[in-house]
Amino acid sequence: MADAVTPSEEPAAKRQRTDAAEDNNDDEAAGEGPDKRVKRKLAIVLGYFGAKYRGLMINYEIEETAPVKSVEHILRQALVRAGLVTSVNAERLEQKINWSRSSRTDAGVSAVRLIISARFLIPDDSFDEHEHCQFFVDELNKELPEDIRCFGAVKVPRSFDAKRACSWREYEYLLPAKMVQPTKGASTSDDSSCLEALRKAMKKFEGTHSFHNYCRLKASDLVWRGAAAAATVVADDADVDEEVGEGGDAAEVAQEGGKRKRGAKGKGKGKGKGKGKGKSKGKGKGKAAEEVADAEWEGDMEMGAGPASGSTTTAAAALPAAPTTADGAAAAAAAASSDTPVHAAEKDKEFIEPPWMDVCQKDPSTGQYRERPPQVLKHTQSTMWMISVEPALDGTCYRIRLRGQFFLYNQIRLMVGSAAAVARGTLPEELLDLALDIPIEMHMPLAPPTGLFQRTSGFSMLDPRAGFAAMDEQQADLCMLPEGGFVLLNKAGTEAAEAFNLSVEGEVARLWKESEELETWLKKLDEVRVPPETVLAELRAMAAETRAKEAETRAHQAEADKRRQGGDSNGLPRRFATALMVNYNLIPGWRVTNIQRALAARCGEAQGCEKPPEEPALRPNATVEELLKYTESVGLEKLAQEGASLS
């Protein structure tokens, strides 16, 4: 597991030595005497209300002239004014100061605890005993507008990277209760039944699934585009490499097979001068290609379903046609401008833009359903560990919280839109399962971006040299942060972030009330054409076949595991960690690892682990169900402490 990292020496001591070595290498400074500043690697925690911004990510080429700015554009200007970044370094943050984001958000989407790591200019004596830098927070907030805030800044080793260290993200969608009020003739009738219907629908997304019908895909991923497209896909796949990805609004995850393209000015082999894959001169990754590649697996977003694929906020409606961010439709514009397969798709005469109103339809040119290729099913597979639905704001809204490994492009908005459509009786509930289980292309309803915001993140994938980290003290307790680990927010920062969370909810509720998005979406939803019973029968048959094959594959995997482990070892079943977190609402981290370690020891009756006589026995090679039942009987905390003692 990613959260089972156990360095051979004390993290705090190792981190201290790493810091000392890095400090000696920090030879860039600004100012003189008492005003002298040195570069130090910090992780900063930001929050912003995204209604009037184009998204988080900056686009250097068009930022100055774009009518709607990105959050990073405003942040960059504030950093320069505060003297925390030089104007020269601000021209290219990623290359100059190792700028990295834990998540990215689309136009109109807000964030409460988003992490950025970079090397900033600060006085060397501005850290407290826990290496938090209140000087940075105060100076930056003086230069920021009220809808963008910094809550914390903590010194981290150079090896800390916000993107790679982040192992899970949590988002919230504030859904107006009116959005799930039943249509005429629907079975649900009161608020409690609407809530339960919505909760039941959202719970279907928990666990590990291929979310290919709940995300926006590249045009080159659609196998029904014809021979010209197939050739393009082959050519594209020959020129990729893997990179650990980010979630929230990104999902280039190496272990999930996420792929990043190289483009102009790429690194590696190529036809042009200098180093690089690609056809242009020079070193390094081409900016346009890099942003497009990021956008293709970014995440809290949609599956492309034609021009009528959803509404936007008032601010987002003013977006220019030029590429503006690594999210949303801007990715397609950037792709077209860089001569990628998306551009080729637009010229492909066989390309058919499916209407959003048809959930499922056959390709008129072939008479067959459109299927996703295996690589798409693999790339869109991720895990949702927690989804909760509760009343909020005096019952006027439902607060939907989602915690997952990563979120694909428009995934949350499609999940929420589909669940709302089921809760109000527009779509049959079984369509949610069918869209998850079979490779047939379906077009699910996309909820507006207004209600969505990033809530928090977790960090259990840190480089061992960086020690261990948690967002705040509460998360540190929940994940069982090892001794010597550090938190990104102190008490004051935690309180400020929570207050900002409440203000974002209030602003979201105001936008829902004042805009026409809700009514527009409901009218559009009423036009959705549900597949007829004959089509549903075909889809059910496909799903039954797919589930049977999946069960057979898992049985073979279980047998192979037993043979590899010798038949009676202490190995736990595949995906047990996911089942553990889903059933007990645990966050990824060391607590989960310790529970698994204790269970594995008890399964194998390992040395140093003696089961008390009053506790039930646990047989070797226990199933997931048996392990969950056993965990319940013994207790999570007892197993966690026992596992910690075995590490």
XYZ file of C-alpha atoms in Angstrom, residues 139 454 553:
3
model
C 2.535 39.364 4.351
C -12.235 21.281 -2.717
C -11.186 -13.021 -12.599
